Coordinates of C-alpha atoms in Angstrom, one line a residue:
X100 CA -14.2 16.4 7.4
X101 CA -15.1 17.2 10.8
X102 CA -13.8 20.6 12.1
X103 CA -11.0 20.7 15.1
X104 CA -9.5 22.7 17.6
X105 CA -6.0 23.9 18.3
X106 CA -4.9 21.9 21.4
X107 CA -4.4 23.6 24.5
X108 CA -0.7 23.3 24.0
X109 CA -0.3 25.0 21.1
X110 CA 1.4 27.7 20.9
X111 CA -0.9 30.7 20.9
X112 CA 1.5 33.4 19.0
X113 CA 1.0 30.7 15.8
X114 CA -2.3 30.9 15.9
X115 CA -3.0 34.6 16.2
X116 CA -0.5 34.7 13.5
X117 CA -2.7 33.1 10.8
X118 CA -4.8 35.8 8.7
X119 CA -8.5 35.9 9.3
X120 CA -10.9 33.6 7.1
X121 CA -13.5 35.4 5.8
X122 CA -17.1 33.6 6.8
X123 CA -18.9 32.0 4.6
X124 CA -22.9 30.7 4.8
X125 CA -22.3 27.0 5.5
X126 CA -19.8 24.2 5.1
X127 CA -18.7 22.0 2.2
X128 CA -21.4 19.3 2.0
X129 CA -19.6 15.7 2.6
X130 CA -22.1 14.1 -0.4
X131 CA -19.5 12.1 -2.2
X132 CA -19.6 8.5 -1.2
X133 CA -17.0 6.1 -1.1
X134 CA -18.1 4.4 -4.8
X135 CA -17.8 7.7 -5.8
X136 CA -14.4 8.9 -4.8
X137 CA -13.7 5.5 -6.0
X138 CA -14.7 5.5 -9.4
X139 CA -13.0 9.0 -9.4
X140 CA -10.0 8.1 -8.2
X141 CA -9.9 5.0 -10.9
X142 CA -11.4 7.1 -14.0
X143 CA -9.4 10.2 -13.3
X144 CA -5.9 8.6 -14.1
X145 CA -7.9 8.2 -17.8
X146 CA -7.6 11.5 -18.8
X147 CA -8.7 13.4 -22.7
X148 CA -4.7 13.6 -23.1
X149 CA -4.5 9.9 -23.3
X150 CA -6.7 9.3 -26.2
X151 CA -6.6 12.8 -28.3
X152 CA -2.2 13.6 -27.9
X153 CA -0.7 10.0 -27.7
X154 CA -1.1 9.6 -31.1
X155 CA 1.6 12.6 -32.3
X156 CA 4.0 11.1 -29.6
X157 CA 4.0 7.4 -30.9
X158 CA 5.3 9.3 -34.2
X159 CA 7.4 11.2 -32.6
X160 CA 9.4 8.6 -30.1
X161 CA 8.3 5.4 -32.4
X162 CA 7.9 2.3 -30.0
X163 CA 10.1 3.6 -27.5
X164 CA 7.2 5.6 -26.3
X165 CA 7.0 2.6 -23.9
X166 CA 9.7 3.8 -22.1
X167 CA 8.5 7.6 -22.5
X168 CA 5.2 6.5 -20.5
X169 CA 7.1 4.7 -18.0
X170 CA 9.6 7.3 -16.9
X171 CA 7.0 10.2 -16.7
X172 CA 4.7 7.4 -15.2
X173 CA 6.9 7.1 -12.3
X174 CA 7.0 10.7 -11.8
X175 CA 3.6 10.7 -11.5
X176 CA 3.7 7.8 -9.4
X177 CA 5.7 10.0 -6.7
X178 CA 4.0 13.0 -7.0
X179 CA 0.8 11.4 -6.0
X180 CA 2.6 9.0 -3.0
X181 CA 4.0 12.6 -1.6
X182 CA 0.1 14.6 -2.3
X183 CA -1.6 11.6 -0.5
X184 CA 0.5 11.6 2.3
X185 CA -0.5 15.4 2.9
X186 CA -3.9 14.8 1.7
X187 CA -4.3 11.8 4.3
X188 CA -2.9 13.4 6.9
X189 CA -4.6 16.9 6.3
X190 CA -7.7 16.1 3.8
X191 CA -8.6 19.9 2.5
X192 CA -10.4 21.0 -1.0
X193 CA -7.5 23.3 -1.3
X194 CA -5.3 20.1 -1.5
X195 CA -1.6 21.0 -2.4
X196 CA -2.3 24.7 -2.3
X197 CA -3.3 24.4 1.5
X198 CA 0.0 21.8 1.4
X199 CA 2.0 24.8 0.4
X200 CA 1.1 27.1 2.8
X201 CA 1.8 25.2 5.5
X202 CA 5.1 24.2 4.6
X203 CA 6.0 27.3 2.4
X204 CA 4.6 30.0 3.4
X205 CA 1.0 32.1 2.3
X206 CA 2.5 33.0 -0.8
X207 CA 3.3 29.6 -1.8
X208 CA -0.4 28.7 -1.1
X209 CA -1.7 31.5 -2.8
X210 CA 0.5 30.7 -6.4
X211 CA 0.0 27.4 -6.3
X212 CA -3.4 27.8 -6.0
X213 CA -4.5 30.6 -8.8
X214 CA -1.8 28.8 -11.3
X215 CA -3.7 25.3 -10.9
X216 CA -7.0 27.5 -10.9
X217 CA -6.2 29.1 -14.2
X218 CA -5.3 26.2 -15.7
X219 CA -8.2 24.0 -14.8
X220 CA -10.6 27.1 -16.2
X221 CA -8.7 27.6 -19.7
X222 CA -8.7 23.6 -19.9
X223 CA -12.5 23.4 -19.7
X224 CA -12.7 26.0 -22.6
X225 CA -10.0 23.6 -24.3
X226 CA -12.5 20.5 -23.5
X227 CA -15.7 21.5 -24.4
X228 CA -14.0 22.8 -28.1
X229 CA -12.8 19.0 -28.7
X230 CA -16.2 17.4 -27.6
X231 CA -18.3 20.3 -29.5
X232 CA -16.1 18.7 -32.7
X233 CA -16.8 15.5 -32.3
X234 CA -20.3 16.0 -32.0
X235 CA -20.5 18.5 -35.4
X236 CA -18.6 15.7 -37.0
X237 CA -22.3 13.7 -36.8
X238 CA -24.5 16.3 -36.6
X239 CA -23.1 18.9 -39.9
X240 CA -25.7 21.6 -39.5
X241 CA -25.0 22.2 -35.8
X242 CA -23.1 24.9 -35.3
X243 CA -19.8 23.9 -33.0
X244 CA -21.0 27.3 -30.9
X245 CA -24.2 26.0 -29.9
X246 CA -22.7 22.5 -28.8
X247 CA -19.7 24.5 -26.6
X248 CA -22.9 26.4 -25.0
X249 CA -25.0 23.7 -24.3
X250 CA -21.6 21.3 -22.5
X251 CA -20.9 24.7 -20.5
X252 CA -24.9 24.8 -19.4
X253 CA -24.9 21.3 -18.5
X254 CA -21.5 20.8 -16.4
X255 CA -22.2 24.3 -15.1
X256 CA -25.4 23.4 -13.8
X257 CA -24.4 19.8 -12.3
X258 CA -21.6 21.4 -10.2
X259 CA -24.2 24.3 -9.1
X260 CA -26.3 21.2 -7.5
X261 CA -25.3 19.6 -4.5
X262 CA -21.9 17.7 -4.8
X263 CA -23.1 14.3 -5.1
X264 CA -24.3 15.0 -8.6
X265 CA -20.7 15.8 -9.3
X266 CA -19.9 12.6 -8.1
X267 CA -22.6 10.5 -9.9
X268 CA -21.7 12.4 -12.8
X269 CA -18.1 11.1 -12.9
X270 CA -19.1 7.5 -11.4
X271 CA -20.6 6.9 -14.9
X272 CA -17.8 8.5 -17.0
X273 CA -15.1 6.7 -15.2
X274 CA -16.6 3.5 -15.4
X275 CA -17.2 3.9 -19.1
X276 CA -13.8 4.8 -19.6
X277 CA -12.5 2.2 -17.6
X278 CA -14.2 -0.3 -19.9
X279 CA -13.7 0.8 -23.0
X280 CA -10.1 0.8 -21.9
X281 CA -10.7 -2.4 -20.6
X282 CA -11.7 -3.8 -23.6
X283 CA -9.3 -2.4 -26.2
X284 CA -6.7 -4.3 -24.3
X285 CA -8.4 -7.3 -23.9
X286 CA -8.8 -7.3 -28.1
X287 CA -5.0 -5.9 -28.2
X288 CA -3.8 -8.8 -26.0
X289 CA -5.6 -11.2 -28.6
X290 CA -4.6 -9.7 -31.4
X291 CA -0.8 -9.8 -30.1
X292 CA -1.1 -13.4 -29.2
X293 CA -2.7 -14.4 -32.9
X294 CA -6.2 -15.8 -31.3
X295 CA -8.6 -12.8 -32.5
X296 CA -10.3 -14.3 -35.9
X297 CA -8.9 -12.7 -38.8
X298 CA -5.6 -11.2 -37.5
X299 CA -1.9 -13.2 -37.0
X300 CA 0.2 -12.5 -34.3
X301 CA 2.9 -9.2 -34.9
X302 CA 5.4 -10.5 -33.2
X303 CA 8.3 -7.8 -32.7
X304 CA 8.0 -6.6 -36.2
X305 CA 6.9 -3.2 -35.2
X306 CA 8.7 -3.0 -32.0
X307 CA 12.0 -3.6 -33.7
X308 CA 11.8 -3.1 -37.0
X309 CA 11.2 0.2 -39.4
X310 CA 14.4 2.0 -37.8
X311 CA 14.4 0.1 -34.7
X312 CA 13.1 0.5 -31.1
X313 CA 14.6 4.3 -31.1
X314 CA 13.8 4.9 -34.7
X315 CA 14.0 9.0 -34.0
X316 CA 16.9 8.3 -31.5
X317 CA 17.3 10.2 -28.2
X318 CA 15.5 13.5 -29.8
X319 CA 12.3 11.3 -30.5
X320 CA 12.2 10.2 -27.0
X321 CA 12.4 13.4 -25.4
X322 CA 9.3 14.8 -27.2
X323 CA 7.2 11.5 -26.5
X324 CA 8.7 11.9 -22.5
X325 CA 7.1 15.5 -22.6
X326 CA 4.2 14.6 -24.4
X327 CA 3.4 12.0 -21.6
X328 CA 4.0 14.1 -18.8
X329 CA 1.1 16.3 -19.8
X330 CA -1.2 13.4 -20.5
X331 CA -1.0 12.6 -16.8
X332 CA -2.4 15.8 -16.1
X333 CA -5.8 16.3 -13.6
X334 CA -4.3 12.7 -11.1
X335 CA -4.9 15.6 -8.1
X336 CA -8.5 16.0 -8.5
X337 CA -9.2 13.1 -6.7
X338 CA -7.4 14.3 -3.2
X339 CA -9.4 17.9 -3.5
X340 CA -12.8 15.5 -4.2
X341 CA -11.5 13.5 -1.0
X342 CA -12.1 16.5 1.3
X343 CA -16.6 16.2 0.5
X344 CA -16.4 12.5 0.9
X345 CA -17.7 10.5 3.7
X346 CA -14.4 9.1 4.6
X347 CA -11.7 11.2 3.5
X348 CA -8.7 9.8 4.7
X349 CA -9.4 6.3 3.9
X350 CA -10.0 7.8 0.5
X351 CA -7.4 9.4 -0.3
X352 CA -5.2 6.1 1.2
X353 CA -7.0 3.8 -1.3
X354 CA -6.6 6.0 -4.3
X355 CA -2.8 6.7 -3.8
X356 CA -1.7 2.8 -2.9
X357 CA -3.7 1.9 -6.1
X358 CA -2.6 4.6 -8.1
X359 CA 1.0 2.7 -9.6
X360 CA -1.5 -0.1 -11.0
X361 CA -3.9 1.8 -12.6
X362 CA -0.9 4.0 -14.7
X363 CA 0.8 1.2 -15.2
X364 CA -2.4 -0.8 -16.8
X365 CA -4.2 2.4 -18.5
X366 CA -1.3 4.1 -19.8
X367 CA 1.6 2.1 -20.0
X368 CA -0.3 -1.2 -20.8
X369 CA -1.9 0.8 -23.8
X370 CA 1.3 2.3 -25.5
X371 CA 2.7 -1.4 -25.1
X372 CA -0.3 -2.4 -27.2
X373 CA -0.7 0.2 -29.7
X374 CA 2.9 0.1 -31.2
X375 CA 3.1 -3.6 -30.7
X376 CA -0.1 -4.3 -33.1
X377 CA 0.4 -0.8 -35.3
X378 CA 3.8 0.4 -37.1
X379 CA 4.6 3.9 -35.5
X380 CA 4.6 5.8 -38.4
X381 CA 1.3 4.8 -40.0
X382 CA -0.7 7.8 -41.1
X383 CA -3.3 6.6 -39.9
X384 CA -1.9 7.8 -36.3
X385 CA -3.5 11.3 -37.2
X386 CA -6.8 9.6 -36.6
X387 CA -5.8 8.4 -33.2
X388 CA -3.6 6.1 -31.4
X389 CA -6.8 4.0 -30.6
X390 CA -8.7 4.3 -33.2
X391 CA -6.2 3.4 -35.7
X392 CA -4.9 0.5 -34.1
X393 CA -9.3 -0.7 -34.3
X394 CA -9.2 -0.1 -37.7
X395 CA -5.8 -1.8 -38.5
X396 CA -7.2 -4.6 -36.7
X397 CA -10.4 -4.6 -39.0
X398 CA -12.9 -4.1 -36.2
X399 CA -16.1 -1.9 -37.3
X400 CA -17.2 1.1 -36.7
X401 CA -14.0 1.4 -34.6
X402 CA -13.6 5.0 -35.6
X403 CA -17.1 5.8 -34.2
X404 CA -16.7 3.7 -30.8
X405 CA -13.8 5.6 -30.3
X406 CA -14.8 9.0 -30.9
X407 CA -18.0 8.4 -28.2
X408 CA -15.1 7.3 -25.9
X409 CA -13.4 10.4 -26.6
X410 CA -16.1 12.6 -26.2
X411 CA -16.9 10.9 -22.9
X412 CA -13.2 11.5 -21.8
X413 CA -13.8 15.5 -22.3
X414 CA -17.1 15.6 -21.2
X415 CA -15.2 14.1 -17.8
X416 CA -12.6 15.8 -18.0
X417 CA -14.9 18.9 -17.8
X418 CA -16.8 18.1 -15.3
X419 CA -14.0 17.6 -13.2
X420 CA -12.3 20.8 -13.6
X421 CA -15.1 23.1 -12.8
X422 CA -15.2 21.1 -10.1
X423 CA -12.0 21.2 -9.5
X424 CA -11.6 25.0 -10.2
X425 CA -14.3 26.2 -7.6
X426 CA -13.5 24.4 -4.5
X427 CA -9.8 25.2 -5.2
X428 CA -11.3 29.3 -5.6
X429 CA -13.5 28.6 -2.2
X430 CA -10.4 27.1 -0.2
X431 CA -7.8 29.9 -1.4
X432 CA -11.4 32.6 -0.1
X433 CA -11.4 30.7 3.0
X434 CA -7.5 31.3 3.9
X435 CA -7.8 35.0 2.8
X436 CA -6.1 34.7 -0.7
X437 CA -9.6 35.9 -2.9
X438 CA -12.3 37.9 -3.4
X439 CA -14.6 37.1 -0.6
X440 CA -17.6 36.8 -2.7
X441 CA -16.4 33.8 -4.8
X442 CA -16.4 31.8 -0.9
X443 CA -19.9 32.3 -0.6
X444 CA -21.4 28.7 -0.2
X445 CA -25.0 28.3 -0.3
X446 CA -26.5 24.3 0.0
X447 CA -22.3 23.2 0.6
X448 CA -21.6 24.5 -3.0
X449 CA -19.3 27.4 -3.5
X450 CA -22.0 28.0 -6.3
X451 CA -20.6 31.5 -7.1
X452 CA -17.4 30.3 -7.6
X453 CA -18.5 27.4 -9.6
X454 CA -20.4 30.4 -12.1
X455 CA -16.8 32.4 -11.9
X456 CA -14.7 29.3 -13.0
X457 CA -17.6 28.1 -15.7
X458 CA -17.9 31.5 -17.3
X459 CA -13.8 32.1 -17.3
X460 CA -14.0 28.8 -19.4
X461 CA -16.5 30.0 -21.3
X462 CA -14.7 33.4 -22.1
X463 CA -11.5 31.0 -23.5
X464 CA -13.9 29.5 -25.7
X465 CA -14.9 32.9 -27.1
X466 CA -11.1 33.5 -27.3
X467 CA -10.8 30.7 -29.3
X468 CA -13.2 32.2 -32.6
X469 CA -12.6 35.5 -32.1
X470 CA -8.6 35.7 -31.3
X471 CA -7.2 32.4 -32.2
X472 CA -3.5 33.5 -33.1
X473 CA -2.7 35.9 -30.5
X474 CA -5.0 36.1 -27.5
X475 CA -5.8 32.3 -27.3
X476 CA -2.6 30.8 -28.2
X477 CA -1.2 33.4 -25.3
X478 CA -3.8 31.1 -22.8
X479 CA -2.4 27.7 -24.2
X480 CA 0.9 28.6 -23.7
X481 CA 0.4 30.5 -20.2
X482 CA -0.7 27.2 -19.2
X483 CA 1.8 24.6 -21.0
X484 CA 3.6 24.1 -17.4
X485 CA 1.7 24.6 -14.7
X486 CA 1.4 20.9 -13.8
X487 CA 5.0 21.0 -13.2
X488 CA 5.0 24.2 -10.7
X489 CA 2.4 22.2 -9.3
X490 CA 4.3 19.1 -8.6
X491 CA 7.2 21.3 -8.0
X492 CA 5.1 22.9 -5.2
X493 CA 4.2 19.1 -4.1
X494 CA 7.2 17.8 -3.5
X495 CA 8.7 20.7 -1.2
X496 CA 5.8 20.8 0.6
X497 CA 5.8 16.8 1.7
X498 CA 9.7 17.5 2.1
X499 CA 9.0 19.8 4.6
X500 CA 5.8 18.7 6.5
X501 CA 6.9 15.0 7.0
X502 CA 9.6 15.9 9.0
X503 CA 6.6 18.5 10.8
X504 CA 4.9 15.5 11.2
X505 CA 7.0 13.3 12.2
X506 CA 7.6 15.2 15.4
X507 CA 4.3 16.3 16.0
X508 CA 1.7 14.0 15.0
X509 CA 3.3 10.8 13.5
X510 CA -0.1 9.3 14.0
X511 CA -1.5 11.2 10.9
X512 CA 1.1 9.0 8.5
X513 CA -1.7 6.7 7.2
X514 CA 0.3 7.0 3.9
X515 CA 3.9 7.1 4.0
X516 CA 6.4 8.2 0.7
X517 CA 8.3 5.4 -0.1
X518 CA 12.4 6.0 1.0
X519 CA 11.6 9.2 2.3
X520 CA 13.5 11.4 1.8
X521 CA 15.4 9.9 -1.5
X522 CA 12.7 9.3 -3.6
X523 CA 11.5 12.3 -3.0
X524 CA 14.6 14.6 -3.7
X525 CA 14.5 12.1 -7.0
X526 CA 10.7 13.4 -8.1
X527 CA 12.3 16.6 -7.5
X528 CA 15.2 16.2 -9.9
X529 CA 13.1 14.3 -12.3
X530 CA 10.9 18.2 -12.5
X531 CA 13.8 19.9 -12.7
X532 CA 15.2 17.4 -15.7
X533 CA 11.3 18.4 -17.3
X534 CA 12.4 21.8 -17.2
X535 CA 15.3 21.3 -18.7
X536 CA 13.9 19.2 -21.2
X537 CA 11.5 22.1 -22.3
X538 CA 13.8 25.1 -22.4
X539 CA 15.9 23.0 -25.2
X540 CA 13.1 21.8 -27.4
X541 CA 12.0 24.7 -29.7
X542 CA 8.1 23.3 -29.6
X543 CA 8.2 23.8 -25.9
X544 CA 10.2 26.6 -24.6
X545 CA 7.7 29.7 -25.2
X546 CA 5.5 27.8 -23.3
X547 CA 7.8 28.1 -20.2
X548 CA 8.4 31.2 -20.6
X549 CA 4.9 31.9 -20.9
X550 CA 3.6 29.8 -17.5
X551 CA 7.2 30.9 -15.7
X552 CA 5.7 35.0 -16.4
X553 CA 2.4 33.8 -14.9
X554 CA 3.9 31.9 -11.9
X555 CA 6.5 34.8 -11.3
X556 CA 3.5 37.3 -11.6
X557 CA 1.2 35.4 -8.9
X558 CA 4.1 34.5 -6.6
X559 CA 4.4 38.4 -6.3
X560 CA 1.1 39.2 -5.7
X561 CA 1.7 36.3 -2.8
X562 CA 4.7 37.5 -1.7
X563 CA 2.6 41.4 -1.6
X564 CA -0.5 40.2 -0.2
X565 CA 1.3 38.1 2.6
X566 CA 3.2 40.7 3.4
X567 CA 0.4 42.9 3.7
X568 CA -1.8 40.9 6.0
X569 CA 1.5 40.3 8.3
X570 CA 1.4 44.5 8.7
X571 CA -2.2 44.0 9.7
X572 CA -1.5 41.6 12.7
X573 CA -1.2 42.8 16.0
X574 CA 1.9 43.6 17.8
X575 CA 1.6 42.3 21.0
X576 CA -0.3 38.6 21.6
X577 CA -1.4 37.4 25.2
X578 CA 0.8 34.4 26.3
X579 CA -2.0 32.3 27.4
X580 CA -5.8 31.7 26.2
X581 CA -7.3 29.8 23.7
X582 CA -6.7 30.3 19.9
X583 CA -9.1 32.8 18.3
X584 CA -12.1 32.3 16.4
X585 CA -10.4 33.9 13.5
X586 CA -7.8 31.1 13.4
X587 CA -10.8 28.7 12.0
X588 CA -11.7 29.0 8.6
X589 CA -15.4 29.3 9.1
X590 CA -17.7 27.4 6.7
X591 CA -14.7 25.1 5.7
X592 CA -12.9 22.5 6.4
X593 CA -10.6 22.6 9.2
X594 CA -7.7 21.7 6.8
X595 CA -8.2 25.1 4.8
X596 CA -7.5 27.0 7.4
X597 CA -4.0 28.6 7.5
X598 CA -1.0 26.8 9.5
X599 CA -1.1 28.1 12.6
X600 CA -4.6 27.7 13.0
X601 CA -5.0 23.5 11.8
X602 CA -1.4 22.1 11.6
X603 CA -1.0 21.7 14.9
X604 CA -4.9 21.0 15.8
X605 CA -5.4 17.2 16.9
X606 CA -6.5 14.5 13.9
X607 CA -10.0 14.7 12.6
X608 CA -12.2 12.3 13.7
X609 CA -12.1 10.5 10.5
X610 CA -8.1 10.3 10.4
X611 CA -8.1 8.7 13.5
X612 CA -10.5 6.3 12.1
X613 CA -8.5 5.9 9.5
X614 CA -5.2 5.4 11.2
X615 CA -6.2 1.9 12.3
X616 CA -8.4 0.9 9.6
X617 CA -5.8 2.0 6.5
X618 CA -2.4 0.5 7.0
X619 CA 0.6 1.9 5.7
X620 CA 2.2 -0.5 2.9

């Protein structure tokens, strides 16, 4: 993404208003090509929470998990319209935290940020656990320590290189994911219809039957509907990746307007599958959603093929999130909100912060032998919500900055929310329903207490630190001249730089590309 310049009629006071960006030694590297982002954008929606936890909420919510998918599927579905509008308009690695800020305020930006941060490092300790498993399951005298290590090396090590080894990285894992998904429904579909040798059609004996569609009633539901929000989990990566690709905007455009088919397909399509073909309280759930339905079906060495997929989906999965995790670290340096030293870019790879986020997922891991019950359940449940503050964040920040942009750069609007602002105000209510949902269910409610602690914790070291570098600007600001050099985020994108330094700064190059080429649907 190509830096700009606040025009000459912007106000001046705005932009010696915004803190100064500490430097770093060079830019982000744009090394992600289009196939990547792509892929990524396609194999990202395929997350480890869709194999590994759907199996617990089919027994749960019976075959009305259908309709469990589909409702948090359509939050989803909002959440990422409203982040690619903002990530069209403004590409930035900081995505929705640099969202925040704008629209919010620094503080906003700055809890936004370190919540998603924390989360993505504890998940990567969470992720390399469940692959180092599957791999001791075939190898017995490995110890499950030495495999952890070795997954941390590796995806520590890719993300340290240059950026499109990232990217080739998660081309291959998407696209095996995508086929394997691909071809469990193609077998499913057969199996449904009664054309796949050696099986007879279900019918809507397990839809219907054994207690009925609702077999658990409303209660059931609920815990499948919560289960599947948090299987949707890591969609945002792919408009912080957007910011190092050669075409950001277009990106980002492509990967939102394609984003109801692929949920609908992967996720729904799957559930539809699995509890049409398996009855929902099989034991034989506990092995897997997917894996069980292969082995009810009589396929071979289902169990195996399934557990390679698995291990691919959390090998992704932690790839990802480093990734993830240390440009979202650089872009919260580069507006002020971090230790300098994790900005430091070298090559136009935040490779210190890449070692910080890696080593913090490494530390859970430790966590997880040597303080299982106290210590590491503490991390799991600090972290059981922060998708929601997330989307929470999202959708007051495109509340706010549509109407910005409307007035000031309508141009930017490559990707436009559907019936703003209703839809929007109905994501919005559909968090707050989440919420709600969680503080009555006794599984869930420590874990909003936990996460509401953290978020009320960072929001006031945001509220302090924004305060404190508003004591540190000057009193008095010249009525005319150019904007500062401070008011760039040096070494960054221009996105990442705070408000009053990029909001009101003319399209990037590439947007304006963008605007003609990526029509609004």
């Amino acid at each position: 993404m190509s830096r700009t310049s606040a025009p000459a009629s912007a106000e001046p006071t705005a932009a010696a208003d915004a803190p100064p960006a500490p430097p770093n030694d060079a830019p982000l590297s744009h090394g992600l090509k289009q196939r990547h982002l792509s892929m990524i954008a396609l194999g990202g929606v395929i997350g480890a929470g869709l194999f590994v936890g759907s199996g617990a909420a089919i027994a749960a919510a019976g075959p009305s998990i259908i309709v469990a998918y589909a409702i948090s599927g359509l939050l989803v579905m909002l959440v990422m319209r409203m982040l690619g509008e903002m990530s069209a308009a403004n590409p930035a690695s900081g995505s929705f935290s640099v969202h925040a800020e704008r629209a919010i305020g620094p503080w906003a930006g700055f809890t936004a940020g370190w919540a998603f941060w924390f989360l993505l490092c504890v998940a990567v300790g969470l992720e390399a656990i469940g692959a180092a498993k599957i791999v001791v399951g075939w190898l017995p005298g490995v110890p499950e320590w030495s495999m952890v290590a070795l997954f941390m090396l590796v995806f520590c090590v890719t993300n340290l290189a240059a950026v499109k080894n990232f990217g080739e990285f998660e081309f291959w894992f998407a696209a095996l994911k995508i086929a394997a998904i691909a071809i469990f429904l193609v077998i499913g579909l057969l199996a449904i219809l009664g054309v796949l040798p050696g099986t007879d059609s279900p019918g809507m004996t397990n839809l219907t039957g054994k207690g009925g569609f609702l077999p658990n009633g409303v209660d059931g539901l609920i815990v499948g509907l919560l289960a599947s929000v948090f299987a949707y989990g890591g969609l945002e990566t792919v408009t912080i990746a957007a910011a190092e690709s050669e075409r950001p905007v277009e990106g980002v455009a492509k990967a939102v307007r394609t984003a109801m088919w692929r949920i609908a397909v992967f996720y729904i399509g799957s559930m539809a599958v699995i509890v049409t073909l398996l009855p929902w309280n099989s034991d034989s759930l506990a092995k897997g959603s997917y894996v069980a339905t292969l082995e009810h079906l009589g396929l071979p060495a289902a169990s195996e093929i399934m557990n390679v997929v698995v291990l691919i989906a959390l090998l992704s999965a932690m790839n990802a999130n480093i990734y993830g995790a240390s440009r979202m670290a650089c872009s919260l340096v580069a507006r002020g909100q971090g230790p300098k030293g994790l900005g430091k870019i070298s090559g136009g790879v935040p490779r210190v912060a890449v070692l910080t986020s890696s080593v913090f997922g490494f530390a859970c891991v430790l966590l997880s032998y040597w303080r299982p019950d106290d210590l590491f359940m503490w991390l799991l449940n600090m972290i059981g919500a922060i998708i929601l503050v997330v989307w929470f964040f999202i959708a007051v920040s495109q509340l706010v900055l549509r109407r910005r942009l409307e007035k000031e750069a309508p141009e930017k609007l490559v990707v436009r929310m559907w019936a703003f602002p209703y839809l929007t105000w109905a994501a919005l209510a559909g968090i707050a329903a989440v919420f709600i949902l969680m503080a009555r269910d006794p599984g869930t409610r420590e874990q909003l207490y936990y996460t509401g602690g953290l978020v009320l914790v960072l929001a006031g070291l945001g509220f302090a630190h924004q305060r404190a570098t508003a004591d540190k600007r000057p009193a008095a600001v010249p009525a005319a001249g150019p904007a500062p050099a401070a008011a760039k985020a040096e070494g960054g994108p221009a996105a990442d730089a705070p408000e009053g330094a990029a909001s009101g700064g003319e399209a990037p190059a590439s947007g304006k590309k963008a605007a003609a080429a990526a029509k609004d649907d």
